[in-house]
Amino acid sequence: MNDLLTDKAAPGRGVMKLYLISGLVVVGLLLLAGLAMRASQAGWLPLPADGFYSLLTLHGAGMIVAMMVCAMGAIWFLTRQQVKMSAKLAVAAWALIMVGVVGVLVATLVGRYGSLYTFLYPLPFRGTWPNWSTGVFLIGLVFVNAGWMIWCCQMLAGVLRAHGGYRGALGWDYVWHSKSFAASERHPPPPESFPAFMVGLDGLIAGMAATLLGVALVVRWIDPQVQIDPLWAKNLTYFWAHTVANLIIYMLAGVIYVALPFATRREYHVSKVFVVAWWTSMTLTLTNYFHHLYMDFAQPEILQYVGQLSSYLSALPVTVVTVFGALMLVWRSGMRWTLGALFFYLGMLGWVVGGIGAEIDASVPFNVHLHNTLWVPAHFHTYLLGGCLLFVLGWVFLLLESRAASTTRKSMSWLISILMFGGMLVFLLSFYVSGAYGVPRRYSIEPAPGPVLSQVAAIGAAVMIVGMLLAGIEAWRLWRSRADLQEGAKEVIHG
Amino acid sequence: MDAAEKLLIAFFVLSAFIALVFFIVARSTRLPVQPQAEASRFGYAIRGRWFIFLLLGLLGTFLASLPFFPYMRTASALQPALRVPVEAWQFLFIMPDHFPVNQRIIFEVKTPDVTHGFGIYAPDGQLLAQTQAMPDYVNYLDVTFHTSGRYFVRCLEFCGMGHPIMQKEITVGEAATASGRSSLAALDSNGVVTHE
Ligand code: HEM
Ligand SMILES: [Cu+2]
């Protein structure tokens, strides 16, 4: 696997590039939307309420979809190394998702649709925005979901074909019948195929829930007589949103399994513990979402206990297996700290720290004081921005670095790191502090101490974005210096 | 130290511990390279203990947290309490604005339009208690105010453009204003608002 990154002819590179580049372009634009919101809350660039909330809708829905697309591209590429999958189908799924993204853009920027990406029923039909924008937004999400489900089917089918059905892909015999498994000289699937399997299966289940809800809401949009149970709708919303957001991280965990062995020149071993850990994640990810409904006292009470226990236990596979295993790879490996390696490493830190914030919030007694405060964006920005986005950037950099004829200058690495991580720290900290003091989330105008902390956050975010811009310039430079391009240039000159 | 500070410190201490581990591992890459088999043996030995420690820690925390869940039991719902209906509308709360101190209150939170939140902020700015207000459902919130003063009720679920201005000031205890007293008097013993 170690030459995968340098292998220009590796199948599926084109599909991956399409997903990664389109995803990152959207992420880049929406970072600016995030900055605009923070500056608005700071009182520096006050947006009118409808402008703020349509931007928040766009930022939330767009970021989730864009990060999802990046992660899909990377894990698809890794799976493609094990089994043939149709590139055409993957491009078709991508195109459906992009149609949906355009719908979301039109609904929010033109239609000022502002019911947020959670579209809690019946708010989408009771707002100040035009009715058409609700329809365009919902139908846009239906398109995204359709592309997602096609892609999940393709993934699941690919993994099952590659590793001998459910039994093989799950590593069932490897765990339960290890002696005969070893005797028959079979091998468990490679580590990255477990997240690929999980996203295929759990992604389809989440997609089905989203389809159900999407159809209900679109029917309600067409015929306002139709009534929906709001608690049912909220359960489905969060089942879908929580699962998809989590799958983004788990897909990228699959990328860690390939990237870190490459960076450390070591091997990632699949063990029984590893396999069982993935079974645990596959299951718990589907039951965690109950923690989004802790403050719905009308929800059947038993589900609240299930939610907390399951949220707690999902920390185990991550910290005991994936992150711990990654630290073991790095330990005394002599790894070179290129930007790619650094992004992966700090991304794991962000994942765990965001997880700590999440576990605190997933404790019902704390949730009473933190639910829907800025603590919530605090923890998920820590693992989406300070985790997932860093994994994606890390992957892009490793790919570029592995083929570049030159390396990043030390001073440049330091400058990028200080701006990016310094800014990120300030930005995230002010979310946490605001949350602890009870400042509500999703307030275009915040009560004290919100505005002051928003000012601090806006400065941090701006600094971070400057760092990211520099990283972008450096990525461009590495790409221009890639070895084959230089050879090509020489050939042109000498040929 | 107030609750917010305690929470932040707990979070920082845990995060700092993780960051320290990451730092030590990162520094180790400067040491002479260790063969992977050796590094793994060392790692697996720690991993087993870390697993047990974390599992017990999580289960222990889970059990310890159970008595603090805010959900009302049937038995406790039957105990005497002042029942106060709350209606959350886009974008205001219809409810009395004065409450007694040290008296158990059960807020019956409803809404006729969209989902809202019902969050009560103490005079020191801390978020004291909350529940959701959801169409077609009633959420019962059990609260006893222990200190008198000015409290704020804020909407804690996005409900439309007026969401951030959806708040109401309430008073607890002696600080009663004339209007506050009358609104309390308007609550009869069954907690039904009688409009005079
Ligand atoms: C420069 C970086 C970023 C800034 C300044 C930023 C800023 C913000 C702000 C101000 C909010 C609203 C907080 C509130 O509720 O008051 C928000 C929400 C959100 N952000 Fe970001 N963000 C950034 C990066 C990201 C990234 C990288 C992701 C995902 C990969 C992301 C995903 C989200 C989501 C899902 C929400 C929730 C939307 C909602 O509440 O409906 N953000 N962000
Ligand atoms: Cu509201």
mmCIF file with all atom_site columns, N, CA, C and O in Angstrom, chain B residues 43-66:
data_model
loop_
_atom_site.group_PDB
_atom_site.id
_atom_site.type_symbol
_atom_site.label_atom_id
_atom_site.label_alt_id
_atom_site.label_comp_id
_atom_site.label_asym_id
_atom_site.label_entity_id
_atom_site.label_seq_id
_atom_site.pdbx_PDB_ins_code
_atom_site.Cartn_x
_atom_site.Cartn_y
_atom_site.Cartn_z
_atom_site.occupancy
_atom_site.B_iso_or_equiv
_atom_site.pdbx_formal_charge
_atom_site.auth_seq_id
_atom_site.auth_comp_id
_atom_site.auth_asym_id
_atom_site.auth_atom_id
_atom_site.pdbx_PDB_model_num
ATOM 1  N N  . GLY B 1 43 ? 3.258   -0.665 23.293 1.00 0.00 ? 43 GLY B N  1
ATOM 2  C CA . GLY B 1 43 ? 1.955   -0.025 23.135 1.00 0.00 ? 43 GLY B CA 1
ATOM 3  C C  . GLY B 1 43 ? 0.804   -0.906 23.590 1.00 0.00 ? 43 GLY B C  1
ATOM 4  O O  . GLY B 1 43 ? -0.080  -0.453 24.313 1.00 0.00 ? 43 GLY B O  1
ATOM 5  N N  . TYR B 1 44 ? 0.835   -2.179 23.196 1.00 0.00 ? 44 TYR B N  1
ATOM 6  C CA . TYR B 1 44 ? -0.286  -3.065 23.558 1.00 0.00 ? 44 TYR B CA 1
ATOM 7  C C  . TYR B 1 44 ? -0.403  -3.217 25.063 1.00 0.00 ? 44 TYR B C  1
ATOM 8  O O  . TYR B 1 44 ? -1.508  -3.341 25.601 1.00 0.00 ? 44 TYR B O  1
ATOM 9  N N  . ALA B 1 45 ? 0.750   -3.215 25.752 1.00 0.00 ? 45 ALA B N  1
ATOM 10 C CA . ALA B 1 45 ? 0.710   -3.358 27.207 1.00 0.00 ? 45 ALA B CA 1
ATOM 11 C C  . ALA B 1 45 ? -0.042  -2.184 27.823 1.00 0.00 ? 45 ALA B C  1
ATOM 12 O O  . ALA B 1 45 ? -0.877  -2.365 28.719 1.00 0.00 ? 45 ALA B O  1
ATOM 13 N N  . ILE B 1 46 ? 0.210   -0.986 27.315 1.00 0.00 ? 46 ILE B N  1
ATOM 14 C CA . ILE B 1 46 ? -0.497  0.177  27.854 1.00 0.00 ? 46 ILE B CA 1
ATOM 15 C C  . ILE B 1 46 ? -1.960  0.143  27.422 1.00 0.00 ? 46 ILE B C  1
ATOM 16 O O  . ILE B 1 46 ? -2.860  0.478  28.182 1.00 0.00 ? 46 ILE B O  1
ATOM 17 N N  . ARG B 1 47 ? -2.188  -0.318 26.196 1.00 0.00 ? 47 ARG B N  1
ATOM 18 C CA . ARG B 1 47 ? -3.531  -0.237 25.645 1.00 0.00 ? 47 ARG B CA 1
ATOM 19 C C  . ARG B 1 47 ? -4.546  -1.025 26.463 1.00 0.00 ? 47 ARG B C  1
ATOM 20 O O  . ARG B 1 47 ? -5.659  -0.547 26.706 1.00 0.00 ? 47 ARG B O  1
ATOM 21 N N  . GLY B 1 48 ? -4.164  -2.228 26.905 1.00 0.00 ? 48 GLY B N  1
ATOM 22 C CA . GLY B 1 48 ? -5.079  -3.037 27.706 1.00 0.00 ? 48 GLY B CA 1
ATOM 23 C C  . GLY B 1 48 ? -5.527  -2.290 28.950 1.00 0.00 ? 48 GLY B C  1
ATOM 24 O O  . GLY B 1 48 ? -6.713  -2.232 29.271 1.00 0.00 ? 48 GLY B O  1
ATOM 25 N N  . ARG B 1 49 ? -4.565  -1.680 29.610 1.00 0.00 ? 49 ARG B N  1
ATOM 26 C CA . ARG B 1 49 ? -4.900  -0.951 30.837 1.00 0.00 ? 49 ARG B CA 1
ATOM 27 C C  . ARG B 1 49 ? -5.745  0.267  30.543 1.00 0.00 ? 49 ARG B C  1
ATOM 28 O O  . ARG B 1 49 ? -6.694  0.585  31.263 1.00 0.00 ? 49 ARG B O  1
ATOM 29 N N  . TRP B 1 50 ? -5.405  0.959  29.496 1.00 0.00 ? 50 TRP B N  1
ATOM 30 C CA . TRP B 1 50 ? -6.162  2.155  29.099 1.00 0.00 ? 50 TRP B CA 1
ATOM 31 C C  . TRP B 1 50 ? -7.610  1.778  28.819 1.00 0.00 ? 50 TRP B C  1
ATOM 32 O O  . TRP B 1 50 ? -8.550  2.465  29.231 1.00 0.00 ? 50 TRP B O  1
ATOM 33 N N  . PHE B 1 51 ? -7.822  0.650  28.154 1.00 0.00 ? 51 PHE B N  1
ATOM 34 C CA . PHE B 1 51 ? -9.174  0.198  27.851 1.00 0.00 ? 51 PHE B CA 1
ATOM 35 C C  . PHE B 1 51 ? -9.976  -0.029 29.134 1.00 0.00 ? 51 PHE B C  1
ATOM 36 O O  . PHE B 1 51 ? -11.089 0.479  29.289 1.00 0.00 ? 51 PHE B O  1
ATOM 37 N N  . ILE B 1 52 ? -9.383  -0.790 30.065 1.00 0.00 ? 52 ILE B N  1
ATOM 38 C CA . ILE B 1 52 ? -10.088 -1.085 31.317 1.00 0.00 ? 52 ILE B CA 1
ATOM 39 C C  . ILE B 1 52 ? -10.386 0.207  32.073 1.00 0.00 ? 52 ILE B C  1
ATOM 40 O O  . ILE B 1 52 ? -11.510 0.440  32.546 1.00 0.00 ? 52 ILE B O  1
ATOM 41 N N  . PHE B 1 53 ? -9.368  1.054  32.148 1.00 0.00 ? 53 PHE B N  1
ATOM 42 C CA . PHE B 1 53 ? -9.524  2.312  32.867 1.00 0.00 ? 53 PHE B CA 1
ATOM 43 C C  . PHE B 1 53 ? -10.666 3.138  32.274 1.00 0.00 ? 53 PHE B C  1
ATOM 44 O O  . PHE B 1 53 ? -11.553 3.622  32.979 1.00 0.00 ? 53 PHE B O  1
ATOM 45 N N  . LEU B 1 54 ? -10.663 3.248  30.950 1.00 0.00 ? 54 LEU B N  1
ATOM 46 C CA . LEU B 1 54 ? -11.662 4.083  30.281 1.00 0.00 ? 54 LEU B CA 1
ATOM 47 C C  . LEU B 1 54 ? -13.060 3.471  30.406 1.00 0.00 ? 54 LEU B C  1
ATOM 48 O O  . LEU B 1 54 ? -14.037 4.164  30.695 1.00 0.00 ? 54 LEU B O  1
ATOM 49 N N  . LEU B 1 55 ? -13.134 2.161  30.223 1.00 0.00 ? 55 LEU B N  1
ATOM 50 C CA . LEU B 1 55 ? -14.431 1.492  30.308 1.00 0.00 ? 55 LEU B CA 1
ATOM 51 C C  . LEU B 1 55 ? -15.041 1.695  31.696 1.00 0.00 ? 55 LEU B C  1
ATOM 52 O O  . LEU B 1 55 ? -16.198 2.098  31.833 1.00 0.00 ? 55 LEU B O  1
ATOM 53 N N  . LEU B 1 56 ? -14.226 1.434  32.730 1.00 0.00 ? 56 LEU B N  1
ATOM 54 C CA . LEU B 1 56 ? -14.742 1.589  34.082 1.00 0.00 ? 56 LEU B CA 1
ATOM 55 C C  . LEU B 1 56 ? -15.088 3.047  34.358 1.00 0.00 ? 56 LEU B C  1
ATOM 56 O O  . LEU B 1 56 ? -16.111 3.354  34.968 1.00 0.00 ? 56 LEU B O  1
ATOM 57 N N  . GLY B 1 57 ? -14.242 3.939  33.885 1.00 0.00 ? 57 GLY B N  1
ATOM 58 C CA . GLY B 1 57 ? -14.501 5.364  34.084 1.00 0.00 ? 57 GLY B CA 1
ATOM 59 C C  . GLY B 1 57 ? -15.826 5.777  33.455 1.00 0.00 ? 57 GLY B C  1
ATOM 60 O O  . GLY B 1 57 ? -16.634 6.462  34.073 1.00 0.00 ? 57 GLY B O  1
ATOM 61 N N  . LEU B 1 58 ? -16.059 5.319  32.228 1.00 0.00 ? 58 LEU B N  1
ATOM 62 C CA . LEU B 1 58 ? -17.286 5.712  31.542 1.00 0.00 ? 58 LEU B CA 1
ATOM 63 C C  . LEU B 1 58 ? -18.512 5.107  32.215 1.00 0.00 ? 58 LEU B C  1
ATOM 64 O O  . LEU B 1 58 ? -19.513 5.788  32.436 1.00 0.00 ? 58 LEU B O  1
ATOM 65 N N  . LEU B 1 59 ? -18.417 3.824  32.554 1.00 0.00 ? 59 LEU B N  1
ATOM 66 C CA . LEU B 1 59 ? -19.569 3.180  33.199 1.00 0.00 ? 59 LEU B CA 1
ATOM 67 C C  . LEU B 1 59 ? -19.828 3.818  34.561 1.00 0.00 ? 59 LEU B C  1
ATOM 68 O O  . LEU B 1 59 ? -20.976 4.061  34.933 1.00 0.00 ? 59 LEU B O  1
ATOM 69 N N  . GLY B 1 60 ? -18.757 4.098  35.290 1.00 0.00 ? 60 GLY B N  1
ATOM 70 C CA . GLY B 1 60 ? -18.910 4.738  36.605 1.00 0.00 ? 60 GLY B CA 1
ATOM 71 C C  . GLY B 1 60 ? -19.581 6.096  36.461 1.00 0.00 ? 60 GLY B C  1
ATOM 72 O O  . GLY B 1 60 ? -20.518 6.424  37.201 1.00 0.00 ? 60 GLY B O  1
ATOM 73 N N  . THR B 1 61 ? -19.122 6.880  35.495 1.00 0.00 ? 61 THR B N  1
ATOM 74 C CA . THR B 1 61 ? -19.718 8.202  35.294 1.00 0.00 ? 61 THR B CA 1
ATOM 75 C C  . THR B 1 61 ? -21.185 8.065  34.911 1.00 0.00 ? 61 THR B C  1
ATOM 76 O O  . THR B 1 61 ? -22.039 8.826  35.377 1.00 0.00 ? 61 THR B O  1
ATOM 77 N N  . PHE B 1 62 ? -21.472 7.078  34.086 1.00 0.00 ? 62 PHE B N  1
ATOM 78 C CA . PHE B 1 62 ? -22.866 6.857  33.684 1.00 0.00 ? 62 PHE B CA 1
ATOM 79 C C  . PHE B 1 62 ? -23.743 6.610  34.914 1.00 0.00 ? 62 PHE B C  1
ATOM 80 O O  . PHE B 1 62 ? -24.769 7.261  35.113 1.00 0.00 ? 62 PHE B O  1
ATOM 81 N N  . LEU B 1 63 ? -23.306 5.679  35.763 1.00 0.00 ? 63 LEU B N  1
ATOM 82 C CA . LEU B 1 63 ? -24.098 5.362  36.953 1.00 0.00 ? 63 LEU B CA 1
ATOM 83 C C  . LEU B 1 63 ? -24.207 6.573  37.874 1.00 0.00 ? 63 LEU B C  1
ATOM 84 O O  . LEU B 1 63 ? -25.284 6.886  38.384 1.00 0.00 ? 63 LEU B O  1
ATOM 85 N N  . ALA B 1 64 ? -23.083 7.263  38.049 1.00 0.00 ? 64 ALA B N  1
ATOM 86 C CA . ALA B 1 64 ? -23.095 8.414  38.955 1.00 0.00 ? 64 ALA B CA 1
ATOM 87 C C  . ALA B 1 64 ? -24.019 9.514  38.456 1.00 0.00 ? 64 ALA B C  1
ATOM 88 O O  . ALA B 1 64 ? -24.556 10.294 39.241 1.00 0.00 ? 64 ALA B O  1
ATOM 89 N N  . SER B 1 65 ? -24.219 9.576  37.146 1.00 0.00 ? 65 SER B N  1
ATOM 90 C CA . SER B 1 65 ? -25.024 10.679 36.608 1.00 0.00 ? 65 SER B CA 1
ATOM 91 C C  . SER B 1 65 ? -26.527 10.417 36.721 1.00 0.00 ? 65 SER B C  1
ATOM 92 O O  . SER B 1 65 ? -27.326 11.341 36.646 1.00 0.00 ? 65 SER B O  1
ATOM 93 N N  . LEU B 1 66 ? -26.896 9.152  36.901 1.00 0.00 ? 66 LEU B N  1
ATOM 94 C CA . LEU B 1 66 ? -28.326 8.813  36.833 1.00 0.00 ? 66 LEU B CA 1
ATOM 95 C C  . LEU B 1 66 ? -29.216 9.612  37.798 1.00 0.00 ? 66 LEU B C  1
ATOM 96 O O  . LEU B 1 66 ? -30.294 10.048 37.399 1.00 0.00 ? 66 LEU B O  1
#
